[in-house]
Coordinates of C-alpha atoms in Angstrom, one line a residue:
Chain V
M1 CA -25.1 -32.0 8.5
N2 CA -26.1 -28.4 7.8
A3 CA -23.7 -26.0 6.4
F4 CA -24.7 -23.5 8.9
E5 CA -26.7 -23.8 12.2
I6 CA -27.3 -20.3 13.6
R7 CA -29.0 -20.0 17.0
G8 CA -30.1 -16.9 18.9
L9 CA -27.7 -14.7 16.9
T10 CA -27.6 -11.1 18.3
V11 CA -25.3 -8.3 17.2
Q12 CA -25.4 -5.1 19.1
Y13 CA -23.1 -2.4 17.9
Q14 CA -24.1 -0.1 20.6
P15 CA -27.3 0.5 22.7
G16 CA -30.1 1.0 20.4
I17 CA -28.3 -0.2 17.3
T18 CA -29.0 -3.9 17.1
P19 CA -29.2 -5.2 13.6
L20 CA -29.6 -8.9 14.5
K21 CA -31.6 -10.1 17.5
N22 CA -32.0 -13.6 18.4
L23 CA -31.9 -14.8 14.7
D24 CA -32.3 -18.5 14.0
L25 CA -31.4 -20.1 10.7
D26 CA -30.3 -23.4 9.2
V27 CA -28.5 -23.6 5.8
P28 CA -28.4 -27.1 4.3
N29 CA -25.2 -28.2 2.4
G30 CA -25.2 -27.5 -1.3
Q31 CA -28.0 -24.8 -1.0
F32 CA -28.0 -21.5 -2.8
L33 CA -29.4 -19.0 -0.3
C34 CA -29.9 -15.5 -1.1
V35 CA -30.4 -13.1 1.9
L36 CA -32.5 -10.2 1.0
G37 CA -33.4 -7.1 2.9
P38 CA -33.3 -3.3 2.8
S39 CA -30.2 -1.4 3.5
G40 CA -29.0 -1.2 7.1
Q41 CA -31.2 -4.3 8.2
G42 CA -28.2 -6.7 9.2
K43 CA -27.6 -8.6 5.9
S44 CA -24.0 -7.9 5.7
T45 CA -23.7 -8.2 9.6
L46 CA -25.0 -11.6 9.3
L47 CA -22.6 -12.5 6.5
R48 CA -19.6 -11.1 8.5
C49 CA -20.6 -13.2 11.5
L50 CA -20.9 -16.3 9.2
A51 CA -17.3 -15.5 7.9
G52 CA -15.9 -15.1 11.4
L53 CA -15.1 -11.4 10.8
L54 CA -17.5 -10.2 13.2
V55 CA -18.0 -11.7 16.8
P56 CA -21.6 -11.8 17.7
T57 CA -22.8 -10.2 21.0
E58 CA -24.7 -13.4 21.7
G59 CA -25.7 -16.7 20.0
V60 CA -23.9 -19.5 18.3
I61 CA -23.0 -20.2 14.7
R62 CA -21.8 -23.6 13.6
A63 CA -20.3 -24.2 10.1
Q64 CA -20.2 -27.9 9.2
G65 CA -21.0 -28.7 12.8
K66 CA -18.0 -26.7 14.2
P67 CA -18.4 -23.3 16.1
V68 CA -17.3 -20.3 14.1
E69 CA -14.5 -18.7 16.0
G70 CA -12.7 -16.7 13.2
P71 CA -12.3 -16.4 9.6
D72 CA -10.6 -19.5 7.9
A73 CA -10.3 -21.0 4.4
S74 CA -13.3 -23.2 4.7
R75 CA -15.6 -20.0 4.4
G76 CA -14.3 -18.0 1.4
M77 CA -15.9 -14.5 0.8
V78 CA -16.4 -12.2 -2.1
F79 CA -16.8 -8.7 -0.9
Q80 CA -18.8 -5.8 -2.2
Q81 CA -15.8 -3.5 -2.5
D82 CA -12.9 -4.3 -4.8
A83 CA -10.6 -6.4 -2.4
I84 CA -8.3 -8.1 -4.7
P85 CA -4.7 -7.0 -4.3
G86 CA -3.7 -4.7 -7.2
W87 CA -0.1 -5.7 -7.1
L88 CA -0.9 -9.3 -8.0
R89 CA -1.3 -10.2 -11.5
V90 CA -4.6 -12.2 -12.4
R91 CA -3.0 -15.6 -11.9
D92 CA -1.2 -14.7 -8.7
N93 CA -4.4 -13.3 -7.4
V94 CA -6.5 -16.4 -8.1
A95 CA -3.5 -18.6 -6.4
L96 CA -3.6 -16.4 -3.4
G97 CA -5.6 -18.8 -1.2
S98 CA -3.8 -21.1 1.3
R99 CA -5.6 -24.2 -0.2
S100 CA -5.2 -23.4 -4.0
T101 CA -3.5 -25.7 -6.3
D102 CA -2.0 -25.0 -9.7
E103 CA -4.7 -27.2 -11.3
Q104 CA -7.5 -25.5 -9.6
V105 CA -6.1 -22.1 -10.4
A106 CA -5.9 -22.8 -14.0
H107 CA -9.3 -24.5 -14.0
F108 CA -11.1 -21.6 -12.4
I109 CA -9.3 -18.9 -14.4
R110 CA -10.8 -20.8 -17.5
A111 CA -14.0 -21.3 -15.9
V112 CA -14.7 -17.6 -15.2
G113 CA -13.4 -16.7 -18.7
L114 CA -10.1 -15.0 -17.9
E115 CA -8.0 -17.3 -20.0
G116 CA -5.3 -15.4 -21.7
R117 CA -5.5 -12.6 -19.0
E118 CA -3.5 -14.4 -16.6
K119 CA -0.6 -11.8 -16.7
D120 CA -2.8 -8.8 -16.6
W121 CA -2.7 -6.4 -13.7
P122 CA -6.1 -5.8 -11.9
R123 CA -6.0 -2.2 -13.1
Q124 CA -6.1 -3.4 -16.7
L125 CA -9.3 -5.2 -16.0
S126 CA -12.9 -3.9 -15.9
G127 CA -15.0 -4.0 -12.8
G128 CA -16.7 -7.2 -13.9
M129 CA -13.4 -9.0 -14.7
R130 CA -12.0 -8.0 -11.2
K131 CA -15.1 -9.7 -9.6
R132 CA -14.4 -12.7 -11.8
V133 CA -11.0 -12.8 -10.5
A134 CA -12.2 -12.6 -7.0
I135 CA -14.8 -15.3 -7.6
A136 CA -12.1 -17.6 -9.4
A137 CA -9.9 -16.9 -6.3
V138 CA -12.3 -18.1 -3.8
F139 CA -13.4 -21.1 -5.8
A140 CA -9.8 -22.2 -6.4
N141 CA -9.3 -22.1 -2.6
D142 CA -11.6 -24.9 -2.4
P143 CA -13.8 -23.7 0.6
D144 CA -16.9 -25.6 1.9
I145 CA -18.9 -22.5 1.8
L146 CA -19.0 -19.3 -0.2
L147 CA -20.2 -16.0 1.2
M148 CA -21.1 -13.2 -1.1
D149 CA -21.8 -9.8 0.0
E150 CA -23.7 -7.9 -2.7
P151 CA -20.7 -8.7 -5.1
F152 CA -22.2 -7.3 -8.2
S153 CA -24.0 -4.3 -6.9
S154 CA -21.8 -1.8 -8.6
L155 CA -22.0 -3.4 -12.0
D156 CA -24.2 -2.9 -15.1
H157 CA -27.0 -5.1 -16.0
L158 CA -25.2 -7.0 -18.8
T159 CA -22.0 -7.6 -16.8
R160 CA -24.2 -8.7 -13.9
T161 CA -26.2 -11.1 -15.9
G162 CA -22.9 -12.7 -17.3
L163 CA -21.5 -13.0 -13.8
H164 CA -25.0 -14.7 -12.6
E165 CA -24.4 -17.3 -15.3
T166 CA -20.8 -17.9 -14.1
V167 CA -21.7 -18.2 -10.5
L168 CA -24.5 -20.7 -11.1
Q169 CA -22.4 -22.6 -13.4
L170 CA -19.5 -23.0 -10.8
W171 CA -22.2 -23.6 -8.1
E172 CA -23.6 -26.6 -10.1
E173 CA -20.1 -27.9 -11.0
T174 CA -18.7 -27.8 -7.5
G175 CA -21.9 -28.2 -5.3
K176 CA -20.7 -25.7 -2.8
T177 CA -23.1 -24.0 -0.4
I178 CA -23.4 -20.3 -1.3
V179 CA -24.8 -17.5 0.9
F180 CA -25.5 -14.6 -1.2
V181 CA -26.4 -11.1 0.2
T182 CA -28.3 -8.9 -2.1
H183 CA -31.0 -5.9 -1.9
D184 CA -32.2 -6.9 -5.6
V185 CA -35.3 -9.1 -5.6
D186 CA -34.7 -10.0 -9.4
E187 CA -31.1 -11.1 -8.6
A188 CA -32.3 -13.2 -5.6
I189 CA -35.1 -15.0 -7.8
T190 CA -32.7 -15.6 -10.7
L191 CA -29.9 -17.2 -8.3
A192 CA -31.6 -18.7 -5.3
D193 CA -32.9 -22.1 -4.1
R194 CA -34.3 -20.2 -1.2
I195 CA -34.7 -16.6 -0.3
V196 CA -34.5 -15.4 3.4
I197 CA -35.5 -11.8 4.1
V198 CA -33.8 -10.3 7.1
G199 CA -35.2 -7.3 8.7
R200 CA -36.0 -5.9 12.2
G201 CA -33.4 -8.1 13.8
G202 CA -34.5 -11.5 12.5
V203 CA -35.8 -13.6 9.6
R204 CA -39.0 -11.9 8.2
A205 CA -39.7 -14.4 5.4
D206 CA -38.2 -17.7 4.3
V207 CA -39.2 -18.6 0.8
P208 CA -38.1 -21.6 -1.4
V209 CA -37.5 -20.8 -5.0
T210 CA -38.3 -23.8 -7.3
F211 CA -38.3 -22.4 -10.8
P212 CA -36.4 -24.6 -13.1
R213 CA -32.9 -23.3 -14.3
P214 CA -31.6 -21.4 -16.4
R215 CA -34.0 -18.8 -15.4
G216 CA -32.7 -15.7 -17.0
E217 CA -34.9 -13.0 -18.9
N218 CA -37.8 -15.4 -19.6
L219 CA -38.5 -15.4 -15.7
R220 CA -39.8 -11.8 -16.2
M221 CA -42.8 -13.1 -18.2
D222 CA -43.7 -16.0 -15.8
V223 CA -46.7 -15.4 -13.6
D224 CA -45.6 -17.3 -10.7
A225 CA -42.1 -15.4 -10.6
N226 CA -44.0 -12.1 -10.8
L227 CA -46.3 -13.2 -7.9
L228 CA -43.2 -14.1 -5.8
R229 CA -41.4 -10.9 -6.8
A230 CA -44.6 -9.0 -5.6
A231 CA -44.6 -10.9 -2.4
L232 CA -41.0 -10.5 -1.7
L233 CA -41.3 -6.6 -2.4
E234 CA -44.2 -6.6 0.1
S235 CA -42.3 -8.3 2.7
L236 CA -39.4 -6.0 2.2
K237 CA -41.6 -2.9 3.2
Chain F
M1 CA -6.4 10.4 -34.7
I2 CA -8.4 11.3 -31.4
E3 CA -6.2 12.9 -28.7
D4 CA -7.0 12.6 -25.2
V5 CA -6.3 16.2 -24.4
G6 CA -7.5 15.9 -20.8
T7 CA -5.2 13.3 -19.9
R8 CA -2.3 15.0 -21.8
R9 CA -2.9 18.2 -19.9
F10 CA -3.2 16.3 -16.6
G11 CA 0.0 14.6 -17.2
V12 CA 1.9 17.8 -18.0
A13 CA 0.3 19.3 -14.8
L14 CA 1.6 16.3 -12.7
R15 CA 5.0 16.2 -14.2
T16 CA 7.4 16.4 -11.3
R17 CA 10.6 15.4 -12.9
P18 CA 11.9 18.5 -15.0
R19 CA 12.9 17.8 -18.5
N20 CA 16.7 17.9 -19.1
R21 CA 16.6 21.0 -21.2
A22 CA 14.6 22.9 -18.5
L23 CA 16.9 21.5 -15.8
L24 CA 19.9 22.6 -17.8
A25 CA 18.2 26.1 -18.4
G26 CA 17.8 26.2 -14.6
V27 CA 21.5 25.5 -13.8
L28 CA 22.5 28.0 -16.5
A29 CA 20.3 30.8 -15.0
G30 CA 21.7 30.0 -11.6
L31 CA 25.3 30.4 -12.7
V32 CA 24.6 33.6 -14.5
L33 CA 22.8 35.0 -11.5
W34 CA 25.9 33.9 -9.3
Q35 CA 28.2 35.6 -11.6
L36 CA 26.2 38.7 -11.6
L37 CA 26.0 38.7 -7.7
S38 CA 29.8 38.3 -7.5
L39 CA 30.2 41.5 -9.5
L40 CA 27.6 43.3 -7.5
V41 CA 28.7 42.1 -3.9
G42 CA 31.8 43.6 -2.8
A43 CA 32.1 42.2 0.7
T44 CA 35.2 40.1 1.5
T45 CA 36.0 37.6 4.1
S46 CA 38.8 38.0 6.8
Q47 CA 40.8 35.9 4.3
G48 CA 40.1 38.6 1.6
Q49 CA 37.9 36.3 -0.4
N50 CA 34.7 37.7 -1.9
V51 CA 31.9 36.2 -0.1
V52 CA 30.3 35.6 -3.4
P53 CA 33.5 34.4 -5.5
P54 CA 33.3 34.8 -9.2
L55 CA 32.8 31.4 -11.2
Q56 CA 36.3 31.4 -12.6
Q57 CA 37.6 31.3 -8.9
V58 CA 35.2 28.6 -8.0
L59 CA 36.2 26.4 -10.9
T60 CA 39.9 27.0 -10.3
T61 CA 41.0 27.4 -6.7
G62 CA 37.8 26.4 -5.4
I63 CA 38.4 22.8 -6.9
T64 CA 42.2 22.6 -6.5
G65 CA 42.0 23.8 -2.9
L66 CA 40.0 20.7 -1.9
S67 CA 43.3 18.7 -2.6
H68 CA 44.2 19.1 1.3
F69 CA 40.9 17.1 2.2
Y70 CA 42.6 14.0 0.7
K71 CA 43.8 12.0 3.6
G72 CA 46.0 9.6 1.8
G73 CA 45.8 5.8 1.7
W74 CA 44.9 5.6 -2.1
G75 CA 48.2 5.9 -3.4
P76 CA 49.2 9.6 -4.2
E77 CA 50.9 11.6 -1.3
T78 CA 48.7 14.2 0.6
T79 CA 49.4 17.8 0.6
L80 CA 50.7 17.4 4.3
Q81 CA 53.3 14.9 2.8
G82 CA 54.3 17.6 0.3
A83 CA 52.1 17.2 -2.6
E84 CA 50.8 20.3 -4.5
D85 CA 47.1 21.2 -5.0
S86 CA 46.0 19.7 -8.1
V87 CA 42.8 18.7 -9.8
P88 CA 43.4 14.8 -9.7
L89 CA 44.3 15.2 -5.9
A90 CA 41.0 17.2 -5.5
A91 CA 39.1 14.6 -7.3
L92 CA 40.5 11.9 -4.9
A93 CA 39.5 14.2 -2.0
V94 CA 35.9 14.5 -3.2
L95 CA 35.7 10.9 -3.9
Q96 CA 37.2 10.0 -0.6
N97 CA 35.0 12.2 1.4
S98 CA 31.9 11.5 -0.7
L99 CA 32.2 7.9 -0.1
A100 CA 32.3 8.3 3.6
T101 CA 29.2 10.4 3.5
L102 CA 27.4 8.1 1.1
V103 CA 28.1 5.2 3.3
R104 CA 26.9 6.9 6.3
A105 CA 23.7 8.3 4.6
W106 CA 22.6 5.2 3.1
A107 CA 23.5 2.8 5.9
G108 CA 21.5 5.1 8.3
Y109 CA 18.6 5.4 5.8
L110 CA 18.4 1.6 4.9
L111 CA 18.6 0.8 8.6
A112 CA 15.8 3.1 9.4
V113 CA 13.6 1.7 6.6
A114 CA 14.4 -1.8 7.8
L115 CA 13.4 -0.9 11.4
G116 CA 10.6 1.5 10.7
L117 CA 8.5 -0.6 8.3
P118 CA 8.0 -3.5 10.7
I119 CA 7.8 -1.6 13.8
G120 CA 5.4 0.7 12.0
L121 CA 3.2 -2.6 11.0
A122 CA 3.3 -3.7 14.8
V123 CA 2.5 -0.2 16.1
A124 CA -0.7 -0.1 13.5
A125 CA -1.7 -3.7 14.6
V126 CA -1.3 -3.4 18.6
R127 CA -3.4 -0.4 20.2
P128 CA -1.3 0.0 23.4
L129 CA 1.9 0.1 21.2
R130 CA 0.2 2.7 18.9
Q131 CA -0.7 4.9 21.8
A132 CA 2.7 4.6 23.3
V133 CA 4.5 5.5 20.1
S134 CA 2.3 8.4 19.4
G135 CA 3.2 9.9 22.8
I136 CA 6.8 9.5 22.1
A137 CA 6.6 10.8 18.7
G138 CA 4.5 13.8 19.7
L139 CA 7.4 14.5 22.3
L140 CA 10.1 14.1 19.8
R141 CA 8.2 16.1 17.2
M142 CA 8.7 19.3 19.4
L143 CA 12.4 18.7 19.2
P144 CA 14.4 19.7 16.2
V145 CA 15.9 16.4 15.0
L146 CA 19.1 18.1 14.1
A147 CA 19.6 19.4 17.6
M148 CA 20.1 15.9 18.8
S149 CA 23.3 15.6 16.6
P150 CA 25.9 16.7 19.4
L151 CA 24.2 14.2 21.9
F152 CA 24.9 11.4 19.4
A153 CA 28.3 12.4 19.2
L154 CA 28.7 12.5 23.0
W155 CA 27.1 8.9 23.3
F156 CA 28.9 7.3 20.3
G157 CA 32.1 9.4 20.1
A158 CA 33.3 11.0 16.9
T159 CA 32.7 7.8 14.8
T160 CA 30.9 6.6 11.9
T161 CA 28.7 4.7 14.1
A162 CA 27.6 7.9 15.7
S163 CA 26.8 9.3 12.3
I164 CA 25.0 6.1 11.1
A165 CA 23.0 6.0 14.5
F166 CA 21.9 9.6 14.1
V167 CA 20.9 9.3 10.5
T168 CA 18.9 6.1 11.5
F169 CA 17.3 8.0 14.5
G170 CA 16.2 11.0 12.0
A171 CA 14.7 8.9 9.2
F172 CA 13.2 6.1 11.5
W173 CA 10.5 8.3 12.9
V174 CA 9.5 9.4 9.5
V175 CA 9.2 5.7 8.2
L176 CA 7.5 4.4 11.4
L177 CA 4.9 7.1 11.5
A178 CA 4.1 7.0 7.8
T179 CA 3.9 3.2 7.9
A180 CA 1.6 3.1 10.9
N181 CA -0.7 5.8 9.3
A182 CA -0.6 4.1 5.8
V183 CA -1.8 0.7 7.7
N184 CA -4.5 2.5 9.5
S185 CA -5.8 4.1 6.1
L186 CA -6.2 0.6 4.2
P187 CA -9.7 -0.3 3.4
A188 CA -10.8 -3.2 5.7
P189 CA -11.7 -5.7 3.0
L190 CA -8.2 -5.6 1.6
T191 CA -7.1 -7.4 4.9
E192 CA -10.2 -9.2 5.7
Y193 CA -10.4 -10.9 2.2
P194 CA -7.0 -12.8 2.7
R195 CA -8.0 -13.9 6.1
T196 CA -11.1 -15.6 4.5
L197 CA -8.5 -17.3 2.1
G198 CA -6.6 -18.7 5.0
L199 CA -3.6 -16.5 5.0
T200 CA -1.7 -16.2 8.4
P201 CA -1.2 -12.6 10.0
L202 CA 2.4 -12.8 9.0
Q203 CA 1.5 -13.7 5.3
I204 CA -1.0 -11.0 5.3
S205 CA 1.7 -8.5 6.6
I206 CA 4.1 -9.5 4.0
R207 CA 2.1 -10.3 1.0
I208 CA -0.9 -8.0 1.4
V209 CA -0.3 -5.0 3.8
L210 CA 3.3 -4.3 2.9
P211 CA 2.7 -3.9 -0.9
A212 CA -0.6 -2.3 -0.2
I213 CA 0.9 0.6 1.7
L214 CA 3.8 1.2 -0.6
P215 CA 2.1 3.7 -2.9
A216 CA 1.1 5.8 0.3
L217 CA 4.6 5.3 1.8
R218 CA 6.5 6.5 -1.4
G219 CA 6.5 10.2 -0.3
A220 CA 7.5 9.2 3.0
L221 CA 10.4 7.2 1.9
M222 CA 11.5 10.2 -0.1
L223 CA 11.1 12.5 2.9
A224 CA 13.1 10.1 5.0
A225 CA 15.8 10.1 2.4
G226 CA 15.9 14.0 2.5
T227 CA 16.0 13.7 6.5
A228 CA 18.9 11.1 6.3
W229 CA 21.0 13.6 4.1
A230 CA 20.3 16.5 6.4
C231 CA 21.2 14.4 9.4
V232 CA 24.4 13.1 7.8
L233 CA 25.5 16.7 7.3
A234 CA 24.8 17.6 10.9
S235 CA 26.5 14.5 12.2
E236 CA 29.7 15.2 10.4
L237 CA 30.0 18.6 11.9
Y238 CA 30.9 17.1 15.3
G239 CA 34.4 15.7 15.5
I240 CA 34.3 13.3 12.5
Q241 CA 37.4 13.9 10.5
S242 CA 36.1 12.8 7.1
G243 CA 33.0 13.2 5.0
L244 CA 31.5 16.1 3.0
G245 CA 30.0 17.8 6.2
W246 CA 33.3 17.7 7.7
A247 CA 34.8 19.3 4.6
L248 CA 32.2 21.9 4.5
N249 CA 32.8 22.7 8.3
Q250 CA 36.5 23.2 7.5
T251 CA 35.9 25.6 4.7
L252 CA 33.6 27.6 6.9
L253 CA 36.2 27.7 9.6
Y254 CA 38.8 29.1 7.5
T255 CA 36.3 31.0 5.3
L256 CA 37.2 29.5 2.1
V257 CA 34.1 30.4 0.2
D258 CA 35.1 29.1 -3.2
Q259 CA 35.9 25.7 -1.8
M260 CA 32.6 25.8 0.3
V261 CA 30.7 26.4 -2.9
V262 CA 32.3 23.3 -4.6
V263 CA 31.6 21.0 -1.6
A264 CA 28.0 22.2 -1.1
G265 CA 27.5 21.5 -4.9
V266 CA 28.8 17.9 -4.6
F267 CA 26.7 17.5 -1.4
A268 CA 23.7 18.7 -3.2
G269 CA 24.4 16.6 -6.2
L270 CA 24.7 13.5 -4.1
S271 CA 21.7 14.1 -2.1
L272 CA 19.6 14.8 -5.2
A273 CA 21.0 11.6 -6.9
S274 CA 20.0 9.7 -3.8
L275 CA 16.4 10.9 -3.9
R276 CA 16.2 10.2 -7.5
L277 CA 17.3 6.6 -6.8
V278 CA 14.7 6.2 -4.0
N279 CA 12.0 7.8 -6.3
C280 CA 13.1 5.3 -9.2
V281 CA 13.0 2.1 -6.9
T282 CA 9.8 3.0 -5.1
G283 CA 8.3 3.8 -8.5
R284 CA 9.2 0.3 -9.7
L285 CA 7.9 -1.3 -6.7
T286 CA 4.6 0.5 -7.2
G287 CA 4.3 0.5 -10.7
W288 CA 1.3 -1.8 -10.5
S289 CA -0.8 1.2 -9.1
E290 CA -0.1 3.7 -12.1

């Protein structure tokens, strides 16, 4: 069974503004899929539809075989903006989800490197640490699928690299399906099993990424990786 | 040691609570000004009192004269039963009437908050309700709230219920409209994120929306407290036979300016203390945002 089966997905905000038109896509379970695309081409719209936060104009989305009819705990989401409640301390934030257990909360606080900061307020944390809280909260809630909407776009290079490692580590540990939206080609190559480029309403390119992990900085010197980067950048034009 | 001058200056610029010394200096300056005015203004009332009585008069007959506002029931005899004006009797009178006013103001205010918050949340969530309420609020905004006070006395009689109902009415709209506006100003991810974590709409309202709007609501809760105190004063002017508003009205009827000054001072002190309390409580509740 696929994590997602998307058929004929169309979203029209108003006549003339149709970011997604008749999009078909399957996402197998356990895959790390990166959705790449220029700004305003429907990446976040697609993710919001997958989360159930946006009702498509036409088409069907099935998650684990069931039609998506609204947001629920089986599809956790990490947002681009800071969305963690500022009035909950780190531990309470990670324990916010309806499915989270004390053991899971403690485990994922450790896993994202926030051990010892459980009693801190979010305002006492850096932007990167707040993202770690959001990631831990979503994993601790044990969803089947994780949706990540440009979660690291506002962070510096070093912080992003650290978070990439954390997300990959958690993904490998839990085997969850991840759909990760980004406009950064290097980020997509570093993280993904598969990259889908969304644009002009549909899927413009669908590319498997087979480089061995960990990929990191050495991928910058790899000829095949550079060829893929060039091809992806060409597809984005 | 490096000092963050920018932060320090900003901190000073934003300081809203005067230092105690500054407060004391302000009060002293006011008293001196009052004394000067009492010397300069020669006009008298029909009772022969100076319209700006000197401080020594305010602090003597102005205080002891309040004894006749003591209504009995707490041990000592009233002035109607033959007791002489005295400072202890005046203190009892102030305490008795202050308590009556405090109960009305706080009961009405807390009721307004208890009703305004959930209804404000509902109004923000349900579009037809929002439209209906904005229509009513628009209509009421054109009407000065205090002008409704006699109507409440007519509907509920000269009772504490009427006073509390009027205070609730006055403060309710402030809380309701501020709540609805604050909810509508929340960034969408703040409410979408808990939905993807499986929280129910009720859980989101209580655990997410309510705490999230508190910082924005803090000013409105202070404004509502101020409105509550204005309303309680107005409500005690019509028929009720107790409370600081009633006492103030009596001093006005008999042009007892020295007593009027004392009652007004007590009222101002209590309302200021109440506002400070609201500020303190809301400050503690929103400490996470500072």
